[in-house]
PDB file of C-alpha atoms in Angstrom:
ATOM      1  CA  UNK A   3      12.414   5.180   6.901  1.00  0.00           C
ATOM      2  CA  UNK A   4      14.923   3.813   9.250  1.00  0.00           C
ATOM      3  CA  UNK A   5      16.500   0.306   9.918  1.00  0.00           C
ATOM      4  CA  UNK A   6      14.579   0.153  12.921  1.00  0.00           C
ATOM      5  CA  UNK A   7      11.167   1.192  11.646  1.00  0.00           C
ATOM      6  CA  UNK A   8      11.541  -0.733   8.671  1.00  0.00           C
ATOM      7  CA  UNK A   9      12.134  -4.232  11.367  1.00  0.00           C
ATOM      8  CA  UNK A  10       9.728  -3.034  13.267  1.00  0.00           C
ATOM      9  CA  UNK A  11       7.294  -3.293  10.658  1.00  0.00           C
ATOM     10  CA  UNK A  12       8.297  -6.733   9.833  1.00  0.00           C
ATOM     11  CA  UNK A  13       7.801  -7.331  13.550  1.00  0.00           C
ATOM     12  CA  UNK A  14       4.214  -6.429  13.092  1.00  0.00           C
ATOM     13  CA  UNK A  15       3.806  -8.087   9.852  1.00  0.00           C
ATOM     14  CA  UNK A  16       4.639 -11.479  11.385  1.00  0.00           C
ATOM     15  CA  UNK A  17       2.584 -11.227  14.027  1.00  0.00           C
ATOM     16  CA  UNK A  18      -0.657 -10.257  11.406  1.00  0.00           C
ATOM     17  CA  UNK A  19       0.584 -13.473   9.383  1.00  0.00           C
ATOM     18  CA  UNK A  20       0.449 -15.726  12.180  1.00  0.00           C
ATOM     19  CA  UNK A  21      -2.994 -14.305  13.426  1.00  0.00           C
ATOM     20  CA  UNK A  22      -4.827 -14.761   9.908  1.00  0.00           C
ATOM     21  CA  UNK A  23      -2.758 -17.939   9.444  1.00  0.00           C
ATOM     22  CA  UNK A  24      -0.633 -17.009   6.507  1.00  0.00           C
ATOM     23  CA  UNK A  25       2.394 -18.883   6.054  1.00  0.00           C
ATOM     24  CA  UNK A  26       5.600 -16.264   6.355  1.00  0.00           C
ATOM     25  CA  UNK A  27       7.863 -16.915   3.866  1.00  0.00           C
ATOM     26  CA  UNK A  28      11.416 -15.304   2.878  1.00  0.00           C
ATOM     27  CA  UNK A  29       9.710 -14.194  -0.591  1.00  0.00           C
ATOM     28  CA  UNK A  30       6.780 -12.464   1.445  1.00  0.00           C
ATOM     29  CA  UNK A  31       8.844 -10.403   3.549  1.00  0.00           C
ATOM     30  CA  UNK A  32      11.032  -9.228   1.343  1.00  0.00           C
ATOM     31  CA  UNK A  33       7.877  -7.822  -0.740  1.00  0.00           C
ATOM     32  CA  UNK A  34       6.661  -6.372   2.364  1.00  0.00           C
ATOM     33  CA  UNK A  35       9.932  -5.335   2.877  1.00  0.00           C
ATOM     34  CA  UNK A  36      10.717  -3.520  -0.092  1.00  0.00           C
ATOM     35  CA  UNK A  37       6.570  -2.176   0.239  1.00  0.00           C
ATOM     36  CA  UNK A  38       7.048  -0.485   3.508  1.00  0.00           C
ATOM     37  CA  UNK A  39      10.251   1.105   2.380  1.00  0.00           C
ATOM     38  CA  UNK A  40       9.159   3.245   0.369  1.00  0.00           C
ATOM     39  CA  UNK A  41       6.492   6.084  -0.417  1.00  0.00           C
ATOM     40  CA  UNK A  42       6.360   5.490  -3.959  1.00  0.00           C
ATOM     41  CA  UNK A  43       3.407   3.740  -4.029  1.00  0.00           C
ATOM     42  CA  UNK A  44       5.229   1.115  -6.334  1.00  0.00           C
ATOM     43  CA  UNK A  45       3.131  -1.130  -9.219  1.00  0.00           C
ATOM     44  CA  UNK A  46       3.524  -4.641  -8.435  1.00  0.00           C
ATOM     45  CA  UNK A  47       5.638  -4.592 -11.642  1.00  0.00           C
ATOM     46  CA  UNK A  48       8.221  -2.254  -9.669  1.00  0.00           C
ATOM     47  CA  UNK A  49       8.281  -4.110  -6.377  1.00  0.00           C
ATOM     48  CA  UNK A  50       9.198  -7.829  -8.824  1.00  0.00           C
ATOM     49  CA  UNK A  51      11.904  -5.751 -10.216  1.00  0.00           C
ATOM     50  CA  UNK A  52      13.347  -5.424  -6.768  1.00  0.00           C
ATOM     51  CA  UNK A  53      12.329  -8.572  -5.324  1.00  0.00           C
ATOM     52  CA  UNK A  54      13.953 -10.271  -8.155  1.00  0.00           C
ATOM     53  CA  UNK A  55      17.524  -8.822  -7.109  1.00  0.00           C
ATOM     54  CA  UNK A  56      17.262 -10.887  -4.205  1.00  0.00           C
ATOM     55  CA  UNK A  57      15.340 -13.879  -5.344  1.00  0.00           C
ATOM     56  CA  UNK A  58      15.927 -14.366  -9.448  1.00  0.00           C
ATOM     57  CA  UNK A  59      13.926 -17.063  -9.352  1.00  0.00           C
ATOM     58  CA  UNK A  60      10.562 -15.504  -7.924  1.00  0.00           C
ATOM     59  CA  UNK A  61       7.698 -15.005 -10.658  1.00  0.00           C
ATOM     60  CA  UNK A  62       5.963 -11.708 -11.142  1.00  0.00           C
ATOM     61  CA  UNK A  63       2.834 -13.402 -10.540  1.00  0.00           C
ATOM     62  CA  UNK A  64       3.926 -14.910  -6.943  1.00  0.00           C
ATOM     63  CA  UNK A  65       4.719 -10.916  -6.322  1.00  0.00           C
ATOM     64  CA  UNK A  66       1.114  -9.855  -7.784  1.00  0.00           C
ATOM     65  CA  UNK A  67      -0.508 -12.326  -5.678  1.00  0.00           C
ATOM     66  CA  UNK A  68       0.938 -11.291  -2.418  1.00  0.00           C
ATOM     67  CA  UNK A  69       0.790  -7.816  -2.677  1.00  0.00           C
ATOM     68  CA  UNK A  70      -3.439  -8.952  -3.227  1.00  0.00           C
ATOM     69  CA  UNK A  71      -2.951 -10.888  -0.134  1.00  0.00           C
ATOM     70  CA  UNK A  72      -0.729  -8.310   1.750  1.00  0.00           C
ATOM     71  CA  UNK A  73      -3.734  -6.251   0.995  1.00  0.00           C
ATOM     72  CA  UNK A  74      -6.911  -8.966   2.258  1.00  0.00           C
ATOM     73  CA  UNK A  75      -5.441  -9.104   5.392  1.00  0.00           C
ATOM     74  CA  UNK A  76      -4.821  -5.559   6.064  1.00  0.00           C
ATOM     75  CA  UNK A  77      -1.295  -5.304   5.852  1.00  0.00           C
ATOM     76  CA  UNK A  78      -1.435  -3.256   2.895  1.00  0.00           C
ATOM     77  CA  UNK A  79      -3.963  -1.561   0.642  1.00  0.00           C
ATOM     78  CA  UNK A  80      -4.544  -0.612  -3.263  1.00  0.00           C
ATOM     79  CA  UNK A  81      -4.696   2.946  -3.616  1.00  0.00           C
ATOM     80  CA  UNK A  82      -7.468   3.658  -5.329  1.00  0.00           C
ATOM     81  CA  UNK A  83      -7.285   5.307  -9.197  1.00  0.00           C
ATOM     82  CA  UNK A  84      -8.679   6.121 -11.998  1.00  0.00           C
ATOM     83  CA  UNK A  85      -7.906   3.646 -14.403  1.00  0.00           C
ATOM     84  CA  UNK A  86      -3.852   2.972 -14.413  1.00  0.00           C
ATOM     85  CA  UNK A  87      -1.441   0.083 -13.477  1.00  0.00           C
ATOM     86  CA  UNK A  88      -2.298  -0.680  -9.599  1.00  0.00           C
ATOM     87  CA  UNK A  89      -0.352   0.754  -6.926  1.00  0.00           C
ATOM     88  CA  UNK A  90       0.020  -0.446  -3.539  1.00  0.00           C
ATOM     89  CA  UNK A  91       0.912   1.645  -0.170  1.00  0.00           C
ATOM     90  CA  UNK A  92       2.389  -0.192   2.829  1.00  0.00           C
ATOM     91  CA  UNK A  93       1.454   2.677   5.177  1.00  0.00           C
ATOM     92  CA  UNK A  94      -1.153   1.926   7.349  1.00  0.00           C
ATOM     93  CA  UNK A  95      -1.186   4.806   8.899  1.00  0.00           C
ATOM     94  CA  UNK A  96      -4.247   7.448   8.389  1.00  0.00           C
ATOM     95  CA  UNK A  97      -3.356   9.391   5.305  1.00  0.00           C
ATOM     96  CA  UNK A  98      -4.889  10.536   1.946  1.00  0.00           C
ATOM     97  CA  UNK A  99      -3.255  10.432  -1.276  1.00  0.00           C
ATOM     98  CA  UNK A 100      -2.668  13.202  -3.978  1.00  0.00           C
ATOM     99  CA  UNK A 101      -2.243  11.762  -7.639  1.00  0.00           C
ATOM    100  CA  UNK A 102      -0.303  13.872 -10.203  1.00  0.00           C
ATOM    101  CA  UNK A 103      -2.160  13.516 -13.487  1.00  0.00           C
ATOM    102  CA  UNK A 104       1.309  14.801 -15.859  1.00  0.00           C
ATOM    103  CA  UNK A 105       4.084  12.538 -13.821  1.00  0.00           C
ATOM    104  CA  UNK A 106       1.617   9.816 -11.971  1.00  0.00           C
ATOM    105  CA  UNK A 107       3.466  10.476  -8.726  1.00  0.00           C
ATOM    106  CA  UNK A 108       1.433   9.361  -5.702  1.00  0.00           C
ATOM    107  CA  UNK A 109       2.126  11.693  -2.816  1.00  0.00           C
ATOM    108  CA  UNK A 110       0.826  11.130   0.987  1.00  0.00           C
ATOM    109  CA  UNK A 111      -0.831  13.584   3.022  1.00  0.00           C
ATOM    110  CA  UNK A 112      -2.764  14.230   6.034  1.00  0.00           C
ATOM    111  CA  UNK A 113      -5.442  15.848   6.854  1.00  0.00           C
ATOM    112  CA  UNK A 114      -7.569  15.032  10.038  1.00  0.00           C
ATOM    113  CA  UNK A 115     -10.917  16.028   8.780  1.00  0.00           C
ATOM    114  CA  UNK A 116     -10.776  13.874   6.088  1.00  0.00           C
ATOM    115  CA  UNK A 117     -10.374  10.973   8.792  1.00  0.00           C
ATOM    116  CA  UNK A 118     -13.717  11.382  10.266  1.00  0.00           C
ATOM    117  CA  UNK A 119     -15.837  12.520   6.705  1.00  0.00           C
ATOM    118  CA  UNK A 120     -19.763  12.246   7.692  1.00  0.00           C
ATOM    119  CA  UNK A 121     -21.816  10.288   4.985  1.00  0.00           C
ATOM    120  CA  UNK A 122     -25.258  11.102   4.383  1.00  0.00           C
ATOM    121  CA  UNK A 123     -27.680   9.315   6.907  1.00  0.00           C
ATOM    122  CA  UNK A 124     -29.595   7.451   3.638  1.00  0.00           C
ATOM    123  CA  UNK A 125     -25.911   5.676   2.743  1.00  0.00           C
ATOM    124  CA  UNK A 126     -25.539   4.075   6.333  1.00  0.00           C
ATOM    125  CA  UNK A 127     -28.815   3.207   6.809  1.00  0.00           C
ATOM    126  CA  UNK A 128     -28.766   1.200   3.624  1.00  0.00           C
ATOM    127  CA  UNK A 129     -24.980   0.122   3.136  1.00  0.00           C
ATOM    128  CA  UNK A 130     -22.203  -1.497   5.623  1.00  0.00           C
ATOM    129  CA  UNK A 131     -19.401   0.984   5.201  1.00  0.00           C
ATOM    130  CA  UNK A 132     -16.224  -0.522   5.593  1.00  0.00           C
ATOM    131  CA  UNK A 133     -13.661   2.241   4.325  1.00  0.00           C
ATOM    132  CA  UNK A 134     -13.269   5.831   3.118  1.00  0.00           C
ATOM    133  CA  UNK A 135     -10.854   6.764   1.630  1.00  0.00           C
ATOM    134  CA  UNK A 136     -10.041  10.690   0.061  1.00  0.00           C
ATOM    135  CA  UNK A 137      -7.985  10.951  -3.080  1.00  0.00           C
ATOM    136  CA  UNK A 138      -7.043  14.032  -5.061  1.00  0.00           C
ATOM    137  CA  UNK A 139      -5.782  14.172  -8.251  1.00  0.00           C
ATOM    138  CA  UNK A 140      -3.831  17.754  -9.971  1.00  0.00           C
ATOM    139  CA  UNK A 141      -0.461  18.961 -11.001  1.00  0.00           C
ATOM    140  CA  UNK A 142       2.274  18.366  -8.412  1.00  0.00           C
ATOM    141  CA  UNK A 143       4.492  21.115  -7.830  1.00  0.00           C
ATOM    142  CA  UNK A 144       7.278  19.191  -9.901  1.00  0.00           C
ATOM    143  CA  UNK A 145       5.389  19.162 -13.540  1.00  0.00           C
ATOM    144  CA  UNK A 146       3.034  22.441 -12.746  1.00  0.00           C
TER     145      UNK A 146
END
């Protein structure tokens, strides 16, 4: 991702903050920072080992607690598992995520379909949706 993408993100972020009245703090952008930088889908452990380059003094729990915020107010998400260390995934962009099972690499993808899956009529009748999301787990092509 590019200088520019990478501010431009920020640019966004503080403009989410200030609309759901978060304070913005030099801490919280640099997690967001180091977040949207990558596609790892880093562990909160992972992004406090980068965050603490910068600020030795933060706490891993100040770093677990904003990525949960980052992720209330929509500025990031969980990706959803089966079982291991949370990740997180800056990218709010429509995408799906494939989950090695051998290396526990998270990989994006896309595929449109998946954007607009139909649920069975019963399920919105009786539940407020709120998100779908499609995730794949297998072999990537770098362990298979």
């Amino acid at each position: 991702m590019s200088r520019v993408e990478v501010d431009e993100k920020i640019r966004r972020f503080t403009v989410m903050c200030r609309k759901t009245g978060l304070r913005l703090t030099p801490q919280r952008i640099e997690i967001y920072k180091h977040l949207v930088k990558t596609d790892e889908h880093p562990s909160a452990e992972i992004l406090y080992e980068k965050v603490k380059k910068t600020f030795p003094n933060i706490s891993f729990d100040t770093v677990n607690r904003t990525l949960l915020t980052l992720n209330e107010i929509g500025a990031a998400f969980i990706v959803e598992g089966s079982g291991d260390v949370r990740r997180f995934d800056g990218s709010m962009e429509k995408h799906q995520h494939f989950k090695c099972v051998k290396c526990k690499r998270i990989i994006d993808f896309h595929h449109k379909p998946f954007d607009i899956i139909k649920l069975p009529a019963s399920i919105g009748k009786k539940f407020k949706i709120l998100k779908k999301v499609v995730y794949v787990e297998g072999i990537c092509d770098l362990c298979k």
